[in-house]
Coordinates of C-alpha atoms and ligand atoms in Angstrom, one line a residue:
X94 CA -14.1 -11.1 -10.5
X95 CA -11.9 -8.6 -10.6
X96 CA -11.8 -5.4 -13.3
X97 CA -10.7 -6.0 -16.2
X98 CA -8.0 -3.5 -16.5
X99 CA -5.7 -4.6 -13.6
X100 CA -4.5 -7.7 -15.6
X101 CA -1.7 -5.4 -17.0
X102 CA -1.9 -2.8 -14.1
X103 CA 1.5 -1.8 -12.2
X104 CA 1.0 0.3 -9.5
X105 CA 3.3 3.5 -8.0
X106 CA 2.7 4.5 -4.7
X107 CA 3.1 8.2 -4.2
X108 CA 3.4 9.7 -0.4
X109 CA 2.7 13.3 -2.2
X110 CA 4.5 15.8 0.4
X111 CA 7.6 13.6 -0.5
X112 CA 7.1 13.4 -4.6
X113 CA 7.9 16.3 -6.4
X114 CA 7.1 20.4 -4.7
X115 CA 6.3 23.1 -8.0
X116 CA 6.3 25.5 -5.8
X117 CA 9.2 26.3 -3.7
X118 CA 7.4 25.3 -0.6
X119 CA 8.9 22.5 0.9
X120 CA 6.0 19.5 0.4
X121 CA 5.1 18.0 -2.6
X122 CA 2.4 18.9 -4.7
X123 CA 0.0 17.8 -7.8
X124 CA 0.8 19.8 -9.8
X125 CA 4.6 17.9 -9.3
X126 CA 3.0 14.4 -9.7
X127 CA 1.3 15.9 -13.3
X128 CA 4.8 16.6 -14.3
X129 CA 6.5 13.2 -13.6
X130 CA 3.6 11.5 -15.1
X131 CA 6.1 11.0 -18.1
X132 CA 8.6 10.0 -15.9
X133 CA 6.1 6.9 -13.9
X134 CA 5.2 6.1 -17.4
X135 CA 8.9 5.6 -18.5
X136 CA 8.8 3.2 -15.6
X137 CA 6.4 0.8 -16.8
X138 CA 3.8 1.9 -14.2
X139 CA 0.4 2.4 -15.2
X140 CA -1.8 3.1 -12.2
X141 CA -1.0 4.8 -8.7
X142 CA -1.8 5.2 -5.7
X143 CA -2.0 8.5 -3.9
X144 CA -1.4 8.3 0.1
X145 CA -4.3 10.7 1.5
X146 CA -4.4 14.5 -0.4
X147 CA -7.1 15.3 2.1
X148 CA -7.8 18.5 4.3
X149 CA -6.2 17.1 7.6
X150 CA -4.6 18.3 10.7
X151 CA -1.8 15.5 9.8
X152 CA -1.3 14.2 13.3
X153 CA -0.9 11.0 11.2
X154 CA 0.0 12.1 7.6
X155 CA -3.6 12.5 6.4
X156 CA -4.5 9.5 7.8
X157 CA -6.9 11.8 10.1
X158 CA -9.1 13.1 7.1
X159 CA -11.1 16.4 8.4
X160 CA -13.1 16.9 4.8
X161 CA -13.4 13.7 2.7
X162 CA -14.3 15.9 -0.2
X163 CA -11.6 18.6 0.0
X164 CA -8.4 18.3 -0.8
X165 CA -5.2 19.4 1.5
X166 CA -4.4 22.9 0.4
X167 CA -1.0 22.2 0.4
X168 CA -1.1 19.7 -2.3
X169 CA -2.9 22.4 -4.1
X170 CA -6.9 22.8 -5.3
X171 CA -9.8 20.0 -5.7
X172 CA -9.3 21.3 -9.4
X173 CA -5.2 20.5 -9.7
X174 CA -6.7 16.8 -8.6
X175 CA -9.2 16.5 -11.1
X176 CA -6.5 17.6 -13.4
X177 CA -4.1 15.0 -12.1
X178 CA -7.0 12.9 -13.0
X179 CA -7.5 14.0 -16.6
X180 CA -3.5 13.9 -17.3
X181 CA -3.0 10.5 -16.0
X182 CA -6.0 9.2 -18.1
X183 CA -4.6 10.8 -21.2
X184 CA -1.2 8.5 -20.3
X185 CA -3.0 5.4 -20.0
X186 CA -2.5 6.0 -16.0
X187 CA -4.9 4.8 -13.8
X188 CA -5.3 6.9 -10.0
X189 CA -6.6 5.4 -6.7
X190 CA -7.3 7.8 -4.0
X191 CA -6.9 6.2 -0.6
X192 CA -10.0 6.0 1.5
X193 CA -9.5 5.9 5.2
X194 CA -13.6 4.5 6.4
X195 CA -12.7 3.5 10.1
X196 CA -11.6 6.4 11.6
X197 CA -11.5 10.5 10.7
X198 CA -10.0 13.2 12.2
X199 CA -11.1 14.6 15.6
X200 CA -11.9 17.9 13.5
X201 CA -14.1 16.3 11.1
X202 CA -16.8 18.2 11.5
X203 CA -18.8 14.5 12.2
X204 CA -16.8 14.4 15.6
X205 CA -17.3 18.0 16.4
X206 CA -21.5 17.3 16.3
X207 CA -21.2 14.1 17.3
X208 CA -19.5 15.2 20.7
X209 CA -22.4 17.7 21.3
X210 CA -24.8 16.8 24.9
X211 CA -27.7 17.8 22.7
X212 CA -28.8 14.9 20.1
X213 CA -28.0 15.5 16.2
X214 CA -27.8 13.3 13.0
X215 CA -23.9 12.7 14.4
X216 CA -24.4 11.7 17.5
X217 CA -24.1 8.3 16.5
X218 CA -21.5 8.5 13.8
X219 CA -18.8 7.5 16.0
X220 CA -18.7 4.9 19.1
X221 CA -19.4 6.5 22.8
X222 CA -20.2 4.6 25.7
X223 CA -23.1 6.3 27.3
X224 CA -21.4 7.2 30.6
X225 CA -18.1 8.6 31.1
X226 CA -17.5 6.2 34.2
X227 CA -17.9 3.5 32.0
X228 CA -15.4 3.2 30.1
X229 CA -14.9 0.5 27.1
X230 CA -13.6 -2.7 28.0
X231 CA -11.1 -4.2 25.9
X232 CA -11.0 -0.8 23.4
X233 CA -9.0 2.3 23.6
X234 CA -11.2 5.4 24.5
X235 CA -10.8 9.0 25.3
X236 CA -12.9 11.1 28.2
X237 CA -12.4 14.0 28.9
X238 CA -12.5 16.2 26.0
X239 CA -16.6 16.7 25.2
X240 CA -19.6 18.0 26.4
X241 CA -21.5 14.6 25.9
X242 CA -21.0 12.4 28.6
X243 CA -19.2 9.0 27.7
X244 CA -15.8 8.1 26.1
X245 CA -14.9 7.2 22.6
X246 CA -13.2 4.3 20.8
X247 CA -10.5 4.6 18.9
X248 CA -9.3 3.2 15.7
X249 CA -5.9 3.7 16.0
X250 CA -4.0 7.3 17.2
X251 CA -5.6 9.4 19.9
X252 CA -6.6 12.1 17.2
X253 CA -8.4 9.3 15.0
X254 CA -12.1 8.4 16.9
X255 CA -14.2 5.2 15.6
X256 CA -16.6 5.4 12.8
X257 CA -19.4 3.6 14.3
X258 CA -20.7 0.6 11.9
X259 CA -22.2 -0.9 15.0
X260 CA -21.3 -4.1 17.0
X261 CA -21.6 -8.2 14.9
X262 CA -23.3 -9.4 18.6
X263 CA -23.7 -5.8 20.7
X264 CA -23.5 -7.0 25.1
X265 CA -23.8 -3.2 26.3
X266 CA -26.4 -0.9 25.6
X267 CA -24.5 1.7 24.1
X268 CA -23.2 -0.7 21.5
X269 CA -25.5 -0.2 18.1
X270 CA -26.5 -3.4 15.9
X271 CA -24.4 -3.6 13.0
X272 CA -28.2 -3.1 11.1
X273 CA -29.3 0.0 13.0
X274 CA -30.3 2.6 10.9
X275 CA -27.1 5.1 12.4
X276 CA -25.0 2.7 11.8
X277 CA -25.9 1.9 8.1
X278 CA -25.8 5.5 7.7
X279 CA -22.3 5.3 8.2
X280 CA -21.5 3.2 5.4
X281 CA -24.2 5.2 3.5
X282 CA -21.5 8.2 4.1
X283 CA -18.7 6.4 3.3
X284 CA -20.5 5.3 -0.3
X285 CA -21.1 9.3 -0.2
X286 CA -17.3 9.9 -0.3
X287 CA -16.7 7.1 -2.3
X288 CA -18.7 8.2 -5.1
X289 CA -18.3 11.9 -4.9
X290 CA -14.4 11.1 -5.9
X291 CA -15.3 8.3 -9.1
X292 CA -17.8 10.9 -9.7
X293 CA -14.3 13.2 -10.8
X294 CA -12.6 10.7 -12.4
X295 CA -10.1 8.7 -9.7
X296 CA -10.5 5.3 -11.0
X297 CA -11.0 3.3 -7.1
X298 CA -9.5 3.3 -3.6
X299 CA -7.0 1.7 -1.6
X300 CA -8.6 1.2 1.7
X301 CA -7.3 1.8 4.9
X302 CA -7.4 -0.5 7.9
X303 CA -10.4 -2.2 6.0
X304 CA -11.0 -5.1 8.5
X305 CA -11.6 -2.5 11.1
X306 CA -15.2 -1.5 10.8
X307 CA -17.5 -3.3 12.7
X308 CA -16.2 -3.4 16.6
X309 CA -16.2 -6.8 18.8
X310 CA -16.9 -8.6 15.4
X311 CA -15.8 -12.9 15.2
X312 CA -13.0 -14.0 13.9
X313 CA -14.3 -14.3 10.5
X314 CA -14.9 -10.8 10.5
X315 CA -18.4 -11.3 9.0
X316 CA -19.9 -8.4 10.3
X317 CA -17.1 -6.1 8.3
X318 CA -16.9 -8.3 5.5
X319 CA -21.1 -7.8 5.1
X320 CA -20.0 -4.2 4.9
X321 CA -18.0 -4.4 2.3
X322 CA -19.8 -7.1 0.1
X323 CA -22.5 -4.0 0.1
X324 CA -20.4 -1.5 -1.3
X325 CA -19.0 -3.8 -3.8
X326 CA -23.0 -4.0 -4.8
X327 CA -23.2 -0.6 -5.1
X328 CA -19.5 -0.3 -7.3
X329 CA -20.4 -3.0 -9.5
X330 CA -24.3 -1.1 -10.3
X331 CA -23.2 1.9 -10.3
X332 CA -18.8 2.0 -11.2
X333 CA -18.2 -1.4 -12.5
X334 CA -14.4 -0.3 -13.5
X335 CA -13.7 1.0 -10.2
X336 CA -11.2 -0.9 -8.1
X337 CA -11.0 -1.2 -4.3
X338 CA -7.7 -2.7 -2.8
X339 CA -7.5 -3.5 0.8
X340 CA -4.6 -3.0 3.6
X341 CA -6.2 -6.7 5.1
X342 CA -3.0 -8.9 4.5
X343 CA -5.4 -11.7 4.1
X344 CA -5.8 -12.1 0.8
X345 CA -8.8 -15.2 1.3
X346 CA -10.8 -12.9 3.2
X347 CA -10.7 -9.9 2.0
X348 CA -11.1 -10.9 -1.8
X349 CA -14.4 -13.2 -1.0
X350 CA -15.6 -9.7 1.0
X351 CA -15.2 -7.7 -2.4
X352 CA -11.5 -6.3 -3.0
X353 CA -9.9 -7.2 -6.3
X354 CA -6.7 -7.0 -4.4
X355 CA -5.6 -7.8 -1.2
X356 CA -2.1 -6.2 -0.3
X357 CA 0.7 -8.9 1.2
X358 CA 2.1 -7.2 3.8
X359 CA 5.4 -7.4 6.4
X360 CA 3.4 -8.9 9.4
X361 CA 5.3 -10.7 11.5
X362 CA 5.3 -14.0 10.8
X363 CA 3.8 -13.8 7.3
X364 CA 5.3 -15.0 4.2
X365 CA 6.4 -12.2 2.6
X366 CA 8.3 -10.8 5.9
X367 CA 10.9 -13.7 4.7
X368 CA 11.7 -12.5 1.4
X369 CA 13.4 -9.2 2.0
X370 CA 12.9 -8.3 5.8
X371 CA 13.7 -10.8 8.0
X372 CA 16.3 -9.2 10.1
X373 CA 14.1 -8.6 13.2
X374 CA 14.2 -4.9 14.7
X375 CA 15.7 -2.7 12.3
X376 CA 17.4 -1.2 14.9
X377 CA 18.8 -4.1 16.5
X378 CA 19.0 -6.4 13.6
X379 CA 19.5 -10.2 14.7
X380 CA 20.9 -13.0 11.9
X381 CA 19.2 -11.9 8.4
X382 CA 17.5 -15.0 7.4
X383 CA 15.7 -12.5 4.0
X384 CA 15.1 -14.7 1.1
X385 CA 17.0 -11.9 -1.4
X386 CA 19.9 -11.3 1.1
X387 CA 23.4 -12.4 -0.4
X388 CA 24.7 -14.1 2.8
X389 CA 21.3 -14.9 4.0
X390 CA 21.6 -17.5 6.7
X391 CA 19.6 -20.7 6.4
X392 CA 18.1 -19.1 2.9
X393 CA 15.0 -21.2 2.1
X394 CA 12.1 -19.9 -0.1
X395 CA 9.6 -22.2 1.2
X396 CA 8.7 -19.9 4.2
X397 CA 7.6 -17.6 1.6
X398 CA 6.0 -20.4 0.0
X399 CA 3.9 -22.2 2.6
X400 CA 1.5 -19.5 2.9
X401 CA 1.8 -17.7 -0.4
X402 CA 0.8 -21.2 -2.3
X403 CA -2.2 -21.9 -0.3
X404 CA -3.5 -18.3 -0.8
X405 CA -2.7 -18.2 -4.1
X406 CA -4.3 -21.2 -4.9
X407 CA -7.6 -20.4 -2.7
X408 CA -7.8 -17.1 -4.6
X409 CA -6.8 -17.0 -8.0
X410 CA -10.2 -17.3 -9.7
X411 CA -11.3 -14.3 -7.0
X412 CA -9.0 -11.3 -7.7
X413 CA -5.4 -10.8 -7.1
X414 CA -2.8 -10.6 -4.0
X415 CA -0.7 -7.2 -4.5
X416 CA 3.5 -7.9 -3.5
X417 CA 4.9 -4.7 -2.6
X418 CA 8.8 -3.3 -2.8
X419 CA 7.6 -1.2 0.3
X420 CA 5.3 1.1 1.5
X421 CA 5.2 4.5 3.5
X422 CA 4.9 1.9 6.7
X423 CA 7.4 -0.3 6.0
X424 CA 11.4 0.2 6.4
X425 CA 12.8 0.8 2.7
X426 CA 14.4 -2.2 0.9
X427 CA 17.6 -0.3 0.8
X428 CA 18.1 -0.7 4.5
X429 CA 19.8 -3.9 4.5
X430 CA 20.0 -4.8 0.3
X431 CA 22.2 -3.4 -2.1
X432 CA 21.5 -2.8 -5.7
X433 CA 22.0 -6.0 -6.9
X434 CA 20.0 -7.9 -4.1
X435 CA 17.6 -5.5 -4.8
X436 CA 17.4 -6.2 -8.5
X437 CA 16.8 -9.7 -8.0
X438 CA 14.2 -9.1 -5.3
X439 CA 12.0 -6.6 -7.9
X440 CA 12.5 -9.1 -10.7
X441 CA 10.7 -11.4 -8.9
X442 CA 7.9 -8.7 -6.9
X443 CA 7.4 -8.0 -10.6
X444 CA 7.0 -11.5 -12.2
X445 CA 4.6 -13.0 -9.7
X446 CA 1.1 -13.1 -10.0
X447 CA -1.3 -10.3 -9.1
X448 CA -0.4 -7.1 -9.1
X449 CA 2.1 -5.4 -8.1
X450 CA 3.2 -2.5 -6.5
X451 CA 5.9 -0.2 -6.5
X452 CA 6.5 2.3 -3.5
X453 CA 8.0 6.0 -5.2
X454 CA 11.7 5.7 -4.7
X455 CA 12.3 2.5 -4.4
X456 CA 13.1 2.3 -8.2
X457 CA 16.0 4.1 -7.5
X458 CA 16.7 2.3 -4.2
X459 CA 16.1 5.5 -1.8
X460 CA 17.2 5.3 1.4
X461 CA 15.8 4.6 4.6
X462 CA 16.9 7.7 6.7
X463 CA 16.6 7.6 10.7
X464 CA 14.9 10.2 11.3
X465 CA 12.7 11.7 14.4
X466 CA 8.8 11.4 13.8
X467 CA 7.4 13.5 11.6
X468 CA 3.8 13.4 11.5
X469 CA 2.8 10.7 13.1
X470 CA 5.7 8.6 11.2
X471 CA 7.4 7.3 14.2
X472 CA 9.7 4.7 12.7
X473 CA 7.8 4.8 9.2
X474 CA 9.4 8.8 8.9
X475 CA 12.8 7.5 7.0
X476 CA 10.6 5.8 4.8
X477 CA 8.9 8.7 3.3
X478 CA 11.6 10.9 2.7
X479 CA 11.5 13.2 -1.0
X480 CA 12.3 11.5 -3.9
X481 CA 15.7 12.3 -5.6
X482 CA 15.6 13.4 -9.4
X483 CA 18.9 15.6 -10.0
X484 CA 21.9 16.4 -8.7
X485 CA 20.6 20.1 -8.5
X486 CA 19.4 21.9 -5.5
X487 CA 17.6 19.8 -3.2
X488 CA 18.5 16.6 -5.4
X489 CA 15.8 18.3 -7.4
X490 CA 13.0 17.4 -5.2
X491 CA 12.2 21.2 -4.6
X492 CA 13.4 25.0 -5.1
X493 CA 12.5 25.9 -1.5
X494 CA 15.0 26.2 1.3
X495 CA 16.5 23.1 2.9
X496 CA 15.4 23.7 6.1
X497 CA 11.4 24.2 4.7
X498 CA 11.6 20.7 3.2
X499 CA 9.2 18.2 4.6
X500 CA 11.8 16.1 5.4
X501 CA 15.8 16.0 4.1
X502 CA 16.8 14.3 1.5
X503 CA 19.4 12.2 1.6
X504 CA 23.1 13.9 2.6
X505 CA 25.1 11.1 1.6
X506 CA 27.9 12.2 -1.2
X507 CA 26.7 9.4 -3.2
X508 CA 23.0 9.9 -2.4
X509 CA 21.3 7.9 -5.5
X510 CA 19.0 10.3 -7.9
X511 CA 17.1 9.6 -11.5
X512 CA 19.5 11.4 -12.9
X513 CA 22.6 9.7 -12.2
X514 CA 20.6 6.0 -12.8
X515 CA 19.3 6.9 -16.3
X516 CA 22.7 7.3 -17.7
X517 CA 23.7 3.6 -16.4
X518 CA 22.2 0.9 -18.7
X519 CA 22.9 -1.2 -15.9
X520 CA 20.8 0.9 -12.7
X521 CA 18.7 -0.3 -10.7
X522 CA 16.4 1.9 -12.2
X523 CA 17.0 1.0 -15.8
X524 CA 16.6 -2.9 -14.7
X525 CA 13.0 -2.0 -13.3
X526 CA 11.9 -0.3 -16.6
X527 CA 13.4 -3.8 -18.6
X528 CA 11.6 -6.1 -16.0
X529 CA 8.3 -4.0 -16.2
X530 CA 9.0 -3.6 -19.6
X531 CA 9.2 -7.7 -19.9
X532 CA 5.7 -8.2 -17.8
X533 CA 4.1 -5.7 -20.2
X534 CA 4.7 -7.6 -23.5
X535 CA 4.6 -11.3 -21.9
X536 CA 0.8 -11.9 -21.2
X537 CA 2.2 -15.0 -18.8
X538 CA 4.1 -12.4 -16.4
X539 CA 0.9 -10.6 -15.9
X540 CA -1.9 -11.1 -13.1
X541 CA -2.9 -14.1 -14.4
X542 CA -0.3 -16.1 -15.8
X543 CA -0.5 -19.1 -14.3
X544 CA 2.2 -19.9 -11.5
X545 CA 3.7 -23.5 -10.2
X546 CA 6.9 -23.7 -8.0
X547 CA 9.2 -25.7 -9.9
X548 CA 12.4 -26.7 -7.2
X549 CA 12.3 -24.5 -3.9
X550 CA 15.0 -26.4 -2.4
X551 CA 18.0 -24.7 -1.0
X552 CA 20.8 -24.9 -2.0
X553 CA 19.3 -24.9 -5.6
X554 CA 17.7 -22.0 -7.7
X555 CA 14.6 -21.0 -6.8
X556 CA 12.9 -21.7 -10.3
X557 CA 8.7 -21.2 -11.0
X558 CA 6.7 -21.2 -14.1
X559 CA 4.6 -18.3 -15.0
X560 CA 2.3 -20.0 -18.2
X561 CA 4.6 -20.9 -20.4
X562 CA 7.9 -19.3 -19.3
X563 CA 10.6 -20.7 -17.1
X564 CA 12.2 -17.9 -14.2
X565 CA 14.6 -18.8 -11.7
X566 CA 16.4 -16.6 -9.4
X567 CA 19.8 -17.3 -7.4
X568 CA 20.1 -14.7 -5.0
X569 CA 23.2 -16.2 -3.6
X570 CA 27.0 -15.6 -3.9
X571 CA 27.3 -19.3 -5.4
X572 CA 26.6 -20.7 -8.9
X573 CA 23.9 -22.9 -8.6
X574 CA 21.9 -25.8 -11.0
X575 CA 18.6 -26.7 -10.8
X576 CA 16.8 -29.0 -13.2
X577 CA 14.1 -27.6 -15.7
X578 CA 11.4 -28.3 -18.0
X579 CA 12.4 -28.5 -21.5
X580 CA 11.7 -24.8 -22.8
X581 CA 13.3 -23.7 -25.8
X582 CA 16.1 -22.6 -24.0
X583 CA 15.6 -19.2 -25.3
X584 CA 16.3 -16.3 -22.4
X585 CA 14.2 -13.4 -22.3
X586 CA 15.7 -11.3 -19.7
X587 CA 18.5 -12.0 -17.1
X588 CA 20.6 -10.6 -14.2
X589 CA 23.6 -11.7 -14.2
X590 CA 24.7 -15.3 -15.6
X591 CA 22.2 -18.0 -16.6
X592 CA 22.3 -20.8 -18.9
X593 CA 20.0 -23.6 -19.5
X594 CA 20.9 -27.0 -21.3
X595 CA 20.0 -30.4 -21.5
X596 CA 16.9 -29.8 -18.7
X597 CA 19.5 -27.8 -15.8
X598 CA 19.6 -24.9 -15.1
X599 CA 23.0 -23.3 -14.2
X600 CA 22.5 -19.9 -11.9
X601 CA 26.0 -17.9 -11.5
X602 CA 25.9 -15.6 -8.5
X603 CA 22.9 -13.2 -7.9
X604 CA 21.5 -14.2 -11.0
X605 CA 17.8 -14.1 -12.3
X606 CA 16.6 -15.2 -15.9
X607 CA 13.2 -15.9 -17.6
X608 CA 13.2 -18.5 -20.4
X609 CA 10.9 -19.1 -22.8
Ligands
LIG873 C1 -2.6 2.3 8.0 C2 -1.8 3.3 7.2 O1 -1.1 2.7 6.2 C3 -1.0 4.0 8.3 O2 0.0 4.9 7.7 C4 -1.9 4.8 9.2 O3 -1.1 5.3 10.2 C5 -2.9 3.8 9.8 N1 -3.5 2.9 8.9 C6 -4.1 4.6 10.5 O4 -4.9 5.1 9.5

């Protein structure tokens, strides 16, 4: 079961080169998240996670980690973190580090040994066939580049080798056994890493790529899931409070292998695609079919439904499935919603079960800029773009110059900021803090308030029950009616017009209410 503490838990993701810079250079800094911890608290976020802070080369923003233990220099010291750590604590503010275990740098000093001819403790650590002829059927390698004959795997960008956890049923002889002793010693390391950072005070991970472990493993992933049912082992003797929550999008696997929380991602196909992104290529957009989309086409809630039912059902009693606003992989919200799609679409993120997280700027409805990769962003690089607090200098993201900034902000005349969306009651901003707010002092909206689709037809409301509360949600430019359970009628929060009488519900346009 899951730790105790996430049944209230919000989350804010922060990409930190893009969050806040004290000191006039351009990227983001910890010292800058310490001084909006006010600011995320204000929100009604009480945890984050922090994208990767580590030494790097940042081919693929810190996604290629060249020190697990050592912090990027220019997010500032070890020290600032273990501050960050201290000041969120004293806030009631949790702080996941994000652990990337399937691949590291091609600097890590792992890969420099392990590409040595003569035999060390590394020479294992990573995946090499054991001739350079070879080659690696049906993986991504690289020859060419070391003194040790043999090519490597990959895990994902050229600069980001393998960590080997062995093979579930090895059919070459360079392929380890998931139980040989090098390969164990992998996970040993990554336990290492893990505990060296609780050991400071960060309160768990989110984990990167964590079905990616053990290579040519079956479909059930058994061999990666065995690696992780260990480490829970160890949290659970050794950091029983610490939470782990895995980028799987497979919320049935990855909560039985350990995670409290499994994020729901924008795969193709999945359920969650439906509800804000499903427009196709965001470049060539096709008909926008997006559950929260005012003029959506064909609307119908049930292709969120079909899959988010069955996992919710399978793993409630497990841990929790995370629904995201975005992340720093994901096209923003903003590209295709306005504010008050957008306000729907977080009122109902924000009132499911599990827990949920909000990506920095989103709160604010930041926008996706097209940009050219930065860092391994590719298409992702508009995404992760600084966050807007003033109309001052920089939109208040940094004192530097404009042309030493990470990446620009927005140029736009009306270019949305904190500042401006505090002083309207009716911001997207201020309806996140009222929503959050609501979750907070309703023990039904949190984790594990029960949940039960109610009507999911369209051309009605979409209306669910969360324990004892009644929400529905019109996203559309219609009023609408659906019938409802007797509640007391009385409304707790809504978007736009809602009324309920005599068991209907009446929905005007893009409206959202909970009743109790
Ligand atoms: C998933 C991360 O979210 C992404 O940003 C990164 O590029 C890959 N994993 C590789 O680590």
């Amino acid at each position: 079961m899951a730790a105790t503490w996430l049944k209230d838990a919000v989350f804010y993701e922060i990409y930190p080169q893009s969050y806040y810079d004290t000191n006039g250079d351009g990227i983001g800094d910890f010292n800058g998240i310490i001084e909006k911890l006010d600011y995320i608290r204000s929100l009604g976020c009480n945890a984050l996670w922090i994208n990767p802070c580590f030494d790097s080369p940042f081919k693929d923003a810190g996604y290629d980690v060249r020190d697990y233990k050592k912090v990027a220099p220019r997010y500032g010291s070890n020290s600032d973190l273990y501050r960050l750590f201290g000041e969120a604590h004293r806030r009631g503010i949790r702080v996941l580090l994000d652990l990337v275990p399937g691949h590291t740098s091609e600097e890590h000093e792992w890969f420099r040994q392990s590409q040595k001819e003569e035999r060390n403790e590394y020479s294992n650590r990573y995946i090499w066939t054991d001739f350079w002829f070879h080659g690696a059927r049906g993986m991504n390698y690289i020859g060419g580049e070391s003194e040790r004959s043999g090519v490597y795997i990959l895990n994902f960008f050229k600069c980001q080798p393998a960590l080997n956890y062995g093979f579930l049923h090895p059919t070459e002889s360079w392929q380890l056994p998931a139980d040989h002793p090098d390969a164990i010693a992998t996970r040993e390391a990554m336990k290492d890493v893990m505990r060296f950072w609780l050991d400071h005070g960060c309160d768990g991970f989110r984990v990167d790529m964590a079905d990616s472990l053990v290579k040519a493993d079956d479909e059930k992933k058994s061999g990666t899931c065995a690696i992780w049912k260990n480490v829970r082992e160890m949290l659970d003797a050794e950091y029983p409070e610490a939470v782990l929550v895995s980028e799987w999008c497979n919320p049935p696997r990855a909560l039985r292998a350990g995670f409290d929380m499994d994020f729901y991602l924008n795969h193709g196909g999945g359920g969650y695609i439906t509800l804000l992104r499903d427009y196709g290529s965001p470049r060539n957009p096709g008909p926008d079919r997006s559950f929260f989309r005012k003029d959506a086409q064909d609307r119908d809630i049930r292709r969120f439904l079909k899959e988010y039912e069955t996992w919710y059902r399978d793993t409630k009693d497990l841990g929790y499935i995370s629904m995201i606003t975005c992340n720093h992989d994901t096209e923003r919200p903003s590209l295709t919603l306005g504010a008050d799609e957008l306000k729907l679409a977080y009122a109902f993120i924000f009132t499911m079960p599990g827990v949920p997280f909000l990506y920095y700027g989103d709160e604010i409805g930041l926008r996706y800029q097209w940009l050219p990769n930065k860092e391994g962003g590719y298409n992702r690089t508009g995404s992760r773009t600084p966050m807007q607090w003033t109309e001052g200098k920089n939109l208040g993201f940094s004192e530097g110059c404009a042309d030493t900034l990470y990446l620009p902000v927005d140029p736009a005349e009306d270019a949305p900021t904190v500042q401006a969306q505090e002083a309207d009651p009716a911001s997207l901003l201020n309806t996140v803090r009222a929503v959050l707010a609501l979750r907070h002092a309703e023990k039904d909206l949190q984790a594990d308030g029960e949940y039960e689709t109610l009507c999911a037809e369209p051309g009605k409301p979409f209306v669910y029950r969360r324990g004892g509360l009644v929400l529905a949600v019109n996203p559309s430019g219609e009023t609408m009616e659906a019938p409802v359970p007797a509640v007391g009628g009385t409304a707790l929060f809504t978007i736009g017009s809602a009324k309920a009488e005599n068991g209907v519900v009446t929905m005007g346009p893009q409206s959202f209410t909970v009743l109790k």
